[in-house]
Amino acid sequence: MKKMMCLGLICILEFGNATYALAAENPTAIQTNHKNVTTDVKTSVNIKAKDIKYKNDAIDVDIKIPVVDGMQDKSVQNKINNMLEEDITEFKQNLEETSKLDLKDFKEQGWEMSPYVAKIDYKIHSNKDNLLSISVIYYQYTGGAHGSTLQKNFNIDLDTGNEATLKDFFYEGENYKEIISKEIKKQMALEKNKYFDDAFNIVSSISNTQSFYIKDGNIIVCYGHYEIAPYAAGLQEFKIPFSSFEKGVKKDIDVKYPQVKVKAKTIKNTISDLRIPVIEGIRDTNLQSKLNSNFQNDIMKFSSEIENTAKELERDYQKQLSETEANTDFHVNYNDNDLLSISVNYYDYTGGAHGNSQKKTTNIDLNTGKELALKDLFKDESKYKDAINKEIKKQIQVAEEEMKKDMEQEGMIYKDEYAPYKDFKSISDTQSFYIENGNIVVYFPLYEIGSYADGIPEFKIPISQIKDNVKTEFLGL
């Protein structure tokens, strides 16, 4: 049974008491709560709640949408409200569609399904000067041990309606990323056992697009479920006082241009569950249109091919269409410093022991519109292949040693034929890769260097390990 690909897990959800309008079967019950919910701070705009609540056999919806009111510039006000509501509406619609499809499947199997749950609330952290810092908290439950929660933090320039990133709060010359990283590590050291083994490496690289909010003279840096600690640990927040920075933090931000964002277009039917990346905010609109068309065309071609295969199977072998799947999802690996890296994951099943997976990545220089090859990140004449091969072989050796240890503990005898990624020789001139904070991640298709059980092998190459080969402009990734 196809399930909605869950939202990233970011923080523990807390819901306050509120009065909601009611609806029995459809999302027509919408009420605006006119109470200003920011009475605890000096406000520059009013925030009202638009409440949506209804329940049916498929889904239980309980949503509060923040609505900005009272601004003189209505175009900026509308821009902010559209930005906040658009993501919420997409979340609700996606879960509604999924719940209806799954309810139908449950009924066909003669099973009972508890209604899925969609809850959204928000918190206002700062609403003064020209900054609105607000968190929108998404919760969904579709069965299982627990639901999943996503917190999106918005730091909005009220003069332009554009979102601010970390760099917008600092003066030129301030080494804010190093200061933030150092302070986070200091706080983590007080509870070392709480975090994953690689957590300190993760916080060593702070991106301008790092999730954060502003509250009471502090920057609160946020990490979600599973990012640096187990689910049970909840949202990890680190308070960095403004006084930590030599030049201080800007009170009056000036965000002239909108952020480049990647949103999802969703298409679902009996066979396909497709999430297609849609890029917004690139100043070169021709480049933006080209990228979006490429994503759309490639994913729809994939879906069409699987659908045609399903029809052939149904005709030749009386195989049910519902036994065939064509799913896509995507992940934004990097979106900073005028570089954008997006991976699209494809999965199909048309029968047999297992399905098939593949990953396609686009790494784009937004200044030039050029799609980057791996060699473009490295200095001319550098022996980057040798450097990367060396790192990959070291990681394979570690994986092999861990396998031996695990097998010995299970009383099994290790053989060379069991070695992971035993077919790896070298990366190629057209090697697949993506960029993330502080790393270049090299990956290989199914079966290229290992068995199906090895999946799509990925090797994370820290830029710090190969920095002598990397071009200067990419050292700050």
Short mmCIF file of C-alpha atoms in Angstrom, two decimals:
data_model
loop_
_atom_site.label_atom_id
_atom_site.label_comp_id
_atom_site.label_asym_id
_atom_site.label_seq_id
_atom_site.Cartn_x
_atom_site.Cartn_y
_atom_site.Cartn_z
CA MET A 1 0.00 0.00 0.00
CA LYS A 2 1.41 3.34 -0.98
CA LYS A 3 1.98 5.79 1.86
CA MET A 4 2.80 9.45 1.83
CA MET A 5 6.51 10.07 2.16
CA CYS A 6 6.71 11.53 5.66
CA LEU A 7 7.77 15.07 6.38
CA GLY A 8 11.23 15.57 7.87
CA LEU A 9 11.18 15.31 11.64
CA ILE A 10 12.14 18.62 13.15
CA CYS A 11 10.68 19.30 16.60
CA ILE A 12 8.23 18.25 19.34
CA LEU A 13 4.81 19.78 18.73
CA GLU A 14 3.09 21.78 21.43
CA PHE A 15 -0.51 22.89 20.97
CA GLY A 16 -2.09 25.67 22.97
CA ASN A 17 -5.75 25.94 23.89
CA ALA A 18 -7.92 27.53 21.22
CA THR A 19 -11.51 27.71 20.01
CA TYR A 20 -12.18 26.20 16.61
CA ALA A 21 -15.06 26.13 14.21
CA LEU A 22 -16.41 22.66 13.40
CA ALA A 23 -17.10 20.80 10.18
CA ALA A 24 -18.41 17.27 9.76
CA GLU A 25 -17.21 16.16 6.34
CA ASN A 26 -15.39 18.86 4.38
CA PRO A 27 -12.93 21.72 4.88
CA THR A 28 -15.43 24.55 4.82
CA ALA A 29 -15.21 25.37 8.52
CA ILE A 30 -12.84 28.31 8.63
CA GLN A 31 -12.80 30.88 11.40
CA THR A 32 -10.56 33.88 11.98
CA ASN A 33 -9.48 34.46 15.56
CA HIS A 34 -9.12 38.22 15.93
CA LYS A 35 -7.21 38.08 19.16
CA ASN A 36 -3.72 39.53 18.77
CA VAL A 37 -1.45 36.71 19.92
CA THR A 38 1.70 38.82 20.34
CA THR A 39 0.77 40.85 23.40
CA ASP A 40 3.96 39.75 25.18
CA VAL A 41 6.25 41.68 22.82
CA LYS A 42 6.43 45.09 21.26
CA THR A 43 4.64 44.46 17.99
CA SER A 44 5.00 46.05 14.58
CA VAL A 45 2.23 44.03 12.91
CA ASN A 46 -0.84 42.18 14.12
CA ILE A 47 -1.05 38.40 13.82
CA LYS A 48 -4.44 36.68 13.73
CA ALA A 49 -5.24 32.98 13.52
CA LYS A 50 -7.34 31.51 10.72
CA ASP A 51 -8.64 28.24 12.11
CA ILE A 52 -9.67 25.19 10.08
CA LYS A 53 -11.11 22.15 11.80
CA TYR A 54 -13.06 19.16 10.46
CA LYS A 55 -13.11 15.38 10.69
CA ASN A 56 -14.31 12.54 8.46
CA ASP A 57 -13.58 8.81 8.03
CA ALA A 58 -10.24 9.55 6.33
CA ILE A 59 -8.72 12.49 8.19
CA ASP A 60 -8.90 14.68 11.29
CA VAL A 61 -7.79 18.24 10.49
CA ASP A 62 -7.00 20.83 13.16
CA ILE A 63 -5.12 23.79 11.69
CA LYS A 64 -4.21 27.32 12.75
CA ILE A 65 -2.86 29.56 9.99
CA PRO A 66 -1.04 32.77 11.01
CA VAL A 67 -2.41 35.84 9.21
CA VAL A 68 -0.54 39.15 9.19
CA ASP A 69 -2.81 42.20 9.43
CA GLY A 70 -2.57 45.96 9.74
CA MET A 71 0.36 46.66 7.43
CA GLN A 72 0.30 49.86 5.37
CA ASP A 73 1.83 48.15 2.34
CA LYS A 74 -0.87 45.65 1.42
CA SER A 75 1.23 44.07 -1.33
CA VAL A 76 3.91 43.12 1.21
CA GLN A 77 1.23 41.94 3.61
CA ASN A 78 -0.32 39.71 0.94
CA LYS A 79 3.12 38.39 -0.01
CA ILE A 80 3.79 37.30 3.58
CA ASN A 81 0.37 35.75 4.06
CA ASN A 82 0.57 33.86 0.77
CA MET A 83 3.99 32.52 1.74
CA LEU A 84 2.77 31.28 5.12
CA GLU A 85 -0.50 29.82 3.87
CA GLU A 86 0.83 28.19 0.70
CA ASP A 87 2.97 25.62 2.55
CA ILE A 88 0.16 24.87 5.00
CA THR A 89 -2.38 24.34 2.22
CA GLU A 90 -0.03 22.01 0.37
CA PHE A 91 0.58 19.96 3.52
CA LYS A 92 -3.17 19.63 4.16
CA GLN A 93 -4.04 18.75 0.58
CA ASN A 94 -1.30 16.11 0.30
CA LEU A 95 -2.39 14.37 3.48
CA GLU A 96 -6.05 14.59 2.46
CA GLU A 97 -5.32 12.88 -0.85
CA THR A 98 -3.21 10.21 0.82
CA SER A 99 -5.83 9.51 3.48
CA LYS A 100 -8.58 9.08 0.86
CA LEU A 101 -6.50 6.65 -1.20
CA ASP A 102 -5.49 4.64 1.84
CA LEU A 103 -9.06 4.57 3.21
CA LYS A 104 -10.20 3.14 -0.11
CA ASP A 105 -7.46 0.48 0.05
CA PHE A 106 -8.36 -0.41 3.63
CA LYS A 107 -12.03 -0.82 2.77
CA GLU A 108 -11.21 -3.01 -0.23
CA GLN A 109 -9.20 -5.27 2.10
CA GLY A 110 -12.00 -5.29 4.68
CA TRP A 111 -9.91 -3.50 7.28
CA GLU A 112 -10.70 -0.52 9.49
CA MET A 113 -8.54 2.61 9.32
CA SER A 114 -8.25 5.23 12.03
CA PRO A 115 -8.49 8.71 10.52
CA TYR A 116 -5.15 10.26 9.72
CA VAL A 117 -4.30 13.39 11.70
CA ALA A 118 -3.14 16.78 10.37
CA LYS A 119 -2.42 19.45 12.97
CA ILE A 120 -0.72 22.80 12.48
CA ASP A 121 0.02 25.48 15.04
CA TYR A 122 2.46 28.39 15.21
CA LYS A 123 4.56 30.35 17.67
CA ILE A 124 5.65 33.97 17.42
CA HIS A 125 9.14 34.59 18.78
CA SER A 126 9.80 38.18 17.74
CA ASN A 127 7.57 40.85 16.23
CA LYS A 128 9.26 44.22 16.47
CA ASP A 129 11.40 46.64 14.49
CA ASN A 130 11.06 45.25 10.94
CA LEU A 131 11.41 41.55 11.87
CA LEU A 132 8.76 38.88 12.27
CA SER A 133 10.29 35.62 13.55
CA ILE A 134 7.70 32.86 13.60
CA SER A 135 7.64 29.06 13.68
CA VAL A 136 4.94 27.03 11.93
CA ILE A 137 4.64 23.52 13.37
CA TYR A 138 3.28 20.68 11.24
CA TYR A 139 2.18 17.36 12.73
CA GLN A 140 0.87 14.30 10.94
CA TYR A 141 -0.08 10.82 12.07
CA THR A 142 -0.69 8.05 9.54
CA GLY A 143 -0.38 5.04 11.83
CA GLY A 144 2.53 3.41 13.60
CA ALA A 145 4.23 4.06 16.92
CA HIS A 146 4.13 7.85 16.66
CA GLY A 147 3.44 10.72 14.33
CA SER A 148 5.95 12.97 12.63
CA THR A 149 6.54 16.65 13.21
CA LEU A 150 8.10 19.37 11.11
CA GLN A 151 8.90 22.88 12.31
CA LYS A 152 9.52 25.59 9.74
CA ASN A 153 11.05 28.80 11.00
CA PHE A 154 10.37 32.04 9.13
CA ASN A 155 12.42 35.20 9.75
CA ILE A 156 10.70 37.84 7.63
CA ASP A 157 11.79 41.35 6.66
CA LEU A 158 8.52 43.26 7.12
CA ASP A 159 9.69 46.02 4.77
CA THR A 160 10.10 43.70 1.77
CA GLY A 161 8.25 40.52 2.74
CA ASN A 162 11.38 38.48 1.99
CA GLU A 163 12.78 35.79 4.26
CA ALA A 164 16.11 36.43 5.94
CA THR A 165 18.93 33.90 6.24
CA LEU A 166 21.64 33.91 8.91
CA LYS A 167 23.96 36.13 6.89
CA ASP A 168 21.34 38.90 6.78
CA PHE A 169 21.76 39.47 10.52
CA PHE A 170 25.51 40.04 10.53
CA TYR A 171 27.92 42.77 9.52
CA GLU A 172 30.67 42.19 6.99
CA GLY A 173 33.75 40.60 8.52
CA GLU A 174 31.90 38.87 11.35
CA ASN A 175 32.95 35.22 11.60
CA TYR A 176 29.45 34.25 12.71
CA LYS A 177 29.44 30.66 11.42
CA GLU A 178 32.53 29.72 13.41
CA ILE A 179 31.17 31.43 16.54
CA ILE A 180 27.81 29.65 16.25
CA SER A 181 29.44 26.27 15.65
CA LYS A 182 31.81 26.71 18.58
CA GLU A 183 28.98 27.69 20.94
CA ILE A 184 26.79 24.76 19.86
CA LYS A 185 29.65 22.30 20.46
CA LYS A 186 30.21 23.84 23.88
CA GLN A 187 26.57 23.26 24.81
CA MET A 188 26.55 19.75 23.33
CA ALA A 189 29.63 18.79 25.36
CA LEU A 190 27.54 19.08 28.53
CA GLU A 191 25.41 16.10 27.37
CA LYS A 192 27.64 14.15 25.00
CA ASN A 193 25.73 10.87 25.34
CA LYS A 194 22.55 12.53 24.12
CA TYR A 195 23.80 12.93 20.54
CA PHE A 196 24.71 10.71 17.61
CA ASP A 197 28.41 9.91 17.11
CA ASP A 198 28.69 12.20 14.07
CA ALA A 199 26.69 15.07 15.60
CA PHE A 200 29.77 17.19 16.31
CA ASN A 201 30.83 16.88 12.66
CA ILE A 202 27.37 17.98 11.52
CA VAL A 203 27.36 21.16 13.62
CA SER A 204 30.92 21.97 12.50
CA SER A 205 29.44 23.27 9.23
CA ILE A 206 26.84 26.01 9.61
CA SER A 207 24.91 26.98 6.49
CA ASN A 208 23.29 30.33 5.83
CA THR A 209 20.08 28.35 5.34
CA GLN A 210 20.37 26.73 8.78
CA SER A 211 17.02 26.65 10.58
CA PHE A 212 16.82 29.30 13.33
CA TYR A 213 14.65 31.94 14.94
CA ILE A 214 15.20 35.16 16.89
CA LYS A 215 13.97 35.57 20.46
CA ASP A 216 14.81 37.92 23.35
CA GLY A 217 18.25 38.94 22.14
CA ASN A 218 19.25 35.44 21.06
CA ILE A 219 19.62 33.44 17.89
CA ILE A 220 18.06 30.03 18.49
CA VAL A 221 19.62 27.46 16.13
CA CYS A 222 17.39 24.42 15.55
CA TYR A 223 17.95 20.81 14.57
CA GLY A 224 15.14 18.32 14.06
CA HIS A 225 14.42 14.71 14.91
CA TYR A 226 17.24 12.41 13.81
CA GLU A 227 19.49 15.24 12.58
CA ILE A 228 21.90 15.09 15.51
CA ALA A 229 20.01 13.06 18.13
CA PRO A 230 17.41 10.27 18.37
CA TYR A 231 13.67 10.90 17.92
CA ALA A 232 13.05 10.65 21.66
CA ALA A 233 15.38 13.61 22.26
CA GLY A 234 13.02 15.85 20.29
CA LEU A 235 13.93 19.19 18.77
CA GLN A 236 17.44 20.33 19.60
CA GLU A 237 17.75 24.07 20.17
CA PHE A 238 20.87 26.06 20.95
CA LYS A 239 20.64 29.60 22.30
CA ILE A 240 23.38 31.93 20.99
CA PRO A 241 23.25 35.39 22.66
CA PHE A 242 23.73 38.43 20.44
CA SER A 243 26.60 39.40 22.76
CA SER A 244 28.57 36.39 21.45
CA PHE A 245 29.35 38.28 18.26
CA GLU A 246 32.05 40.95 18.14
CA LYS A 247 30.07 43.34 15.91
CA GLY A 248 26.69 42.40 17.33
CA VAL A 249 23.56 41.45 15.41
CA LYS A 250 21.59 43.73 13.07
CA LYS A 251 18.25 44.89 14.43
CA ASP A 252 17.15 46.42 11.14
CA ILE A 253 17.59 43.76 8.46
CA ASP A 254 17.41 44.59 4.76
CA VAL A 255 16.55 41.57 2.59
CA LYS A 256 16.32 42.92 -0.95
CA TYR A 257 15.86 39.63 -2.79
CA PRO A 258 13.76 36.55 -2.02
CA GLN A 259 15.41 33.25 -1.18
CA VAL A 260 15.64 30.54 -3.80
CA LYS A 261 13.17 27.90 -2.66
CA VAL A 262 12.23 24.43 -3.83
CA LYS A 263 8.63 23.38 -3.39
CA ALA A 264 6.82 20.18 -4.25
CA LYS A 265 4.23 19.55 -6.93
CA THR A 266 2.37 16.33 -6.12
CA ILE A 267 0.66 13.99 -8.57
CA LYS A 268 -1.07 10.82 -7.36
CA ASN A 269 -3.08 8.11 -9.04
CA THR A 270 -3.56 4.36 -8.78
CA ILE A 271 0.04 3.65 -9.81
CA SER A 272 2.03 6.83 -9.25
CA ASP A 273 2.90 8.88 -6.18
CA LEU A 274 5.06 11.65 -7.58
CA ARG A 275 6.68 14.61 -5.85
CA ILE A 276 8.18 16.97 -8.42
CA PRO A 277 10.59 19.77 -7.40
CA VAL A 278 9.51 23.28 -8.38
CA ILE A 279 12.14 26.01 -7.98
CA GLU A 280 11.16 29.59 -7.15
CA GLY A 281 13.17 32.77 -6.64
CA ILE A 282 15.99 32.40 -9.19
CA ARG A 283 16.58 35.84 -10.66
CA ASP A 284 17.34 34.30 -14.04
CA THR A 285 13.75 33.32 -14.86
CA ASN A 286 14.81 31.52 -18.06
CA LEU A 287 17.12 29.26 -16.04
CA GLN A 288 14.36 28.65 -13.52
CA SER A 289 11.87 27.67 -16.25
CA LYS A 290 14.42 25.37 -17.87
CA LEU A 291 15.21 23.56 -14.62
CA ASN A 292 11.56 23.15 -13.69
CA SER A 293 10.69 21.84 -17.15
CA ASN A 294 13.53 19.33 -16.98
CA PHE A 295 12.36 17.97 -13.63
CA GLN A 296 8.73 17.80 -14.73
CA ASN A 297 9.43 16.16 -18.10
CA ASP A 298 11.83 13.56 -16.73
CA ILE A 299 9.52 12.50 -13.89
CA MET A 300 6.43 12.34 -16.08
CA LYS A 301 8.34 10.29 -18.67
CA PHE A 302 9.34 7.86 -15.92
CA SER A 303 5.73 7.62 -14.69
CA SER A 304 4.41 7.09 -18.21
CA GLU A 305 6.89 4.27 -18.89
CA ILE A 306 5.90 2.42 -15.71
CA GLU A 307 2.20 2.94 -16.46
CA ASN A 308 2.65 1.47 -19.95
CA THR A 309 4.49 -1.49 -18.43
CA ALA A 310 1.63 -1.97 -15.97
CA LYS A 311 -0.93 -2.02 -18.77
CA GLU A 312 1.09 -4.63 -20.65
CA LEU A 313 1.31 -6.78 -17.51
CA GLU A 314 -2.41 -6.46 -16.94
CA ARG A 315 -3.15 -7.43 -20.53
CA ASP A 316 -0.66 -10.32 -20.80
CA TYR A 317 -0.68 -11.75 -17.28
CA GLN A 318 -3.88 -10.36 -15.72
CA LYS A 319 -1.67 -8.64 -13.16
CA GLN A 320 -3.50 -5.98 -11.16
CA LEU A 321 -2.50 -2.39 -11.82
CA SER A 322 -2.43 -1.78 -8.06
CA GLU A 323 0.55 -4.16 -7.81
CA THR A 324 2.65 -1.72 -9.85
CA GLU A 325 4.23 1.40 -8.36
CA ALA A 326 6.02 4.47 -9.70
CA ASN A 327 7.13 6.83 -6.94
CA THR A 328 9.41 9.84 -6.89
CA ASP A 329 10.64 12.10 -4.14
CA PHE A 330 13.39 14.70 -3.96
CA HIS A 331 15.82 16.22 -1.50
CA VAL A 332 17.47 19.63 -1.54
CA ASN A 333 21.05 18.81 -0.59
CA TYR A 334 22.43 22.34 -0.74
CA ASN A 335 20.94 25.78 -1.34
CA ASP A 336 23.45 28.46 -0.44
CA ASN A 337 26.26 30.59 -1.88
CA ASP A 338 24.49 30.64 -5.28
CA LEU A 339 24.74 26.87 -5.57
CA LEU A 340 21.75 24.56 -5.71
CA SER A 341 21.96 20.76 -5.45
CA ILE A 342 18.77 18.70 -5.83
CA SER A 343 18.52 14.90 -5.92
CA VAL A 344 15.43 13.19 -7.31
CA ASN A 345 14.85 9.61 -6.12
CA TYR A 346 12.95 7.24 -8.40
CA TYR A 347 11.37 3.95 -7.31
CA ASP A 348 9.38 1.50 -9.40
CA TYR A 349 7.96 -1.96 -8.85
CA THR A 350 6.54 -4.04 -11.68
CA GLY A 351 6.80 -7.47 -10.11
CA GLY A 352 9.48 -9.84 -8.93
CA ALA A 353 11.41 -10.06 -5.68
CA HIS A 354 11.97 -6.32 -5.29
CA GLY A 355 11.63 -2.96 -6.91
CA ASN A 356 14.20 -0.74 -8.57
CA SER A 357 15.66 2.53 -7.25
CA GLN A 358 17.74 5.24 -8.83
CA LYS A 359 18.94 8.73 -7.96
CA LYS A 360 19.49 11.66 -10.30
CA THR A 361 21.16 14.83 -9.06
CA THR A 362 21.34 18.32 -10.52
CA ASN A 363 24.10 20.60 -9.19
CA ILE A 364 23.69 24.14 -10.54
CA ASP A 365 25.76 27.32 -10.34
CA LEU A 366 22.95 29.89 -10.13
CA ASN A 367 25.22 32.74 -11.24
CA THR A 368 26.15 31.13 -14.56
CA GLY A 369 23.34 28.61 -15.00
CA LYS A 370 25.99 25.91 -15.55
CA GLU A 371 25.36 22.38 -14.35
CA LEU A 372 28.45 21.40 -12.42
CA ALA A 373 30.39 18.22 -13.08
CA LEU A 374 32.53 16.83 -10.29
CA LYS A 375 35.73 18.06 -11.94
CA ASP A 376 34.40 21.65 -11.89
CA LEU A 377 34.85 21.77 -8.11
CA PHE A 378 38.57 21.11 -8.35
CA LYS A 379 41.65 23.01 -9.42
CA ASP A 380 42.95 22.44 -12.91
CA GLU A 381 45.51 19.65 -13.08
CA SER A 382 44.65 18.52 -9.56
CA LYS A 383 44.58 14.78 -8.92
CA TYR A 384 41.10 14.95 -7.46
CA LYS A 385 40.21 11.41 -8.53
CA ASP A 386 43.14 9.99 -6.59
CA ALA A 387 42.16 12.01 -3.52
CA ILE A 388 38.52 10.90 -3.65
CA ASN A 389 39.39 7.27 -4.43
CA LYS A 390 41.66 7.22 -1.39
CA GLU A 391 38.85 8.48 0.86
CA ILE A 392 36.35 5.98 -0.57
CA LYS A 393 38.74 3.05 -0.09
CA LYS A 394 39.30 4.09 3.52
CA GLN A 395 35.53 4.11 4.12
CA ILE A 396 35.11 0.74 2.42
CA GLN A 397 37.82 -0.71 4.64
CA VAL A 398 36.02 0.59 7.74
CA ALA A 399 32.75 -0.94 6.49
CA GLU A 400 34.51 -4.27 5.91
CA GLU A 401 36.00 -4.27 9.41
CA GLU A 402 32.59 -3.53 10.91
CA MET A 403 31.07 -6.40 8.91
CA LYS A 404 33.75 -8.80 10.16
CA LYS A 405 33.17 -7.72 13.74
CA ASP A 406 29.39 -8.11 13.44
CA MET A 407 29.69 -11.56 11.85
CA GLU A 408 32.11 -12.73 14.55
CA GLN A 409 29.70 -11.61 17.24
CA GLU A 410 27.00 -13.67 15.53
CA GLY A 411 29.29 -16.71 15.39
CA MET A 412 29.62 -16.55 11.61
CA ILE A 413 32.73 -16.95 9.48
CA TYR A 414 33.68 -13.96 7.31
CA LYS A 415 34.69 -14.60 3.69
CA ASP A 416 36.20 -12.19 1.17
CA GLU A 417 33.21 -12.70 -1.09
CA TYR A 418 31.07 -10.96 1.54
CA ALA A 419 33.12 -7.76 1.31
CA PRO A 420 30.99 -4.63 0.80
CA TYR A 421 31.41 -2.63 -2.41
CA LYS A 422 33.98 -5.16 -3.63
CA ASP A 423 33.66 -4.02 -7.25
CA PHE A 424 34.84 -0.46 -6.59
CA LYS A 425 37.90 0.50 -8.60
CA SER A 426 37.72 4.25 -9.22
CA ILE A 427 35.32 7.12 -9.74
CA SER A 428 34.64 8.09 -13.35
CA ASP A 429 34.83 11.31 -15.37
CA THR A 430 31.01 11.50 -15.22
CA GLN A 431 30.74 10.44 -11.59
CA SER A 432 27.40 11.08 -9.88
CA PHE A 433 27.63 13.32 -6.80
CA TYR A 434 25.88 15.97 -4.77
CA ILE A 435 26.93 18.83 -2.55
CA GLU A 436 25.99 19.27 1.09
CA ASN A 437 27.32 21.44 3.89
CA GLY A 438 31.02 20.68 4.27
CA ASN A 439 30.96 17.62 2.04
CA ILE A 440 30.97 16.28 -1.49
CA VAL A 441 28.91 13.07 -1.56
CA VAL A 442 29.81 10.57 -4.29
CA TYR A 443 27.29 7.83 -5.08
CA PHE A 444 26.85 4.86 -7.38
CA PRO A 445 23.82 3.20 -9.03
CA LEU A 446 22.42 -0.12 -7.89
CA TYR A 447 24.72 -3.04 -8.69
CA GLU A 448 27.62 -0.88 -9.98
CA ILE A 449 29.98 -1.63 -7.09
CA GLY A 450 27.94 -4.00 -4.95
CA SER A 451 24.85 -6.15 -4.59
CA TYR A 452 21.21 -5.06 -4.47
CA ALA A 453 21.39 -5.28 -0.68
CA ASP A 454 24.07 -2.56 -0.74
CA GLY A 455 21.48 -0.17 -2.16
CA ILE A 456 22.74 3.05 -3.73
CA PRO A 457 26.20 3.34 -2.10
CA GLU A 458 27.14 6.85 -0.94
CA PHE A 459 30.51 8.10 0.27
CA LYS A 460 30.72 11.39 2.11
CA ILE A 461 34.00 13.17 1.31
CA PRO A 462 34.72 16.03 3.77
CA ILE A 463 36.05 19.04 1.90
CA SER A 464 38.51 19.53 4.74
CA GLN A 465 40.16 16.21 3.77
CA ILE A 466 40.75 17.20 0.14
CA LYS A 467 40.93 21.00 0.43
CA ASP A 468 44.28 21.26 -1.36
CA ASN A 469 42.55 20.07 -4.53
CA VAL A 470 39.36 22.15 -4.21
CA LYS A 471 38.92 25.50 -5.96
CA THR A 472 38.93 28.48 -3.60
CA GLU A 473 35.30 29.42 -4.38
CA PHE A 474 34.09 26.02 -3.17
CA LEU A 475 36.08 25.82 0.07
CA GLY A 476 33.24 27.57 1.93
CA LEU A 477 30.62 24.94 1.12
#
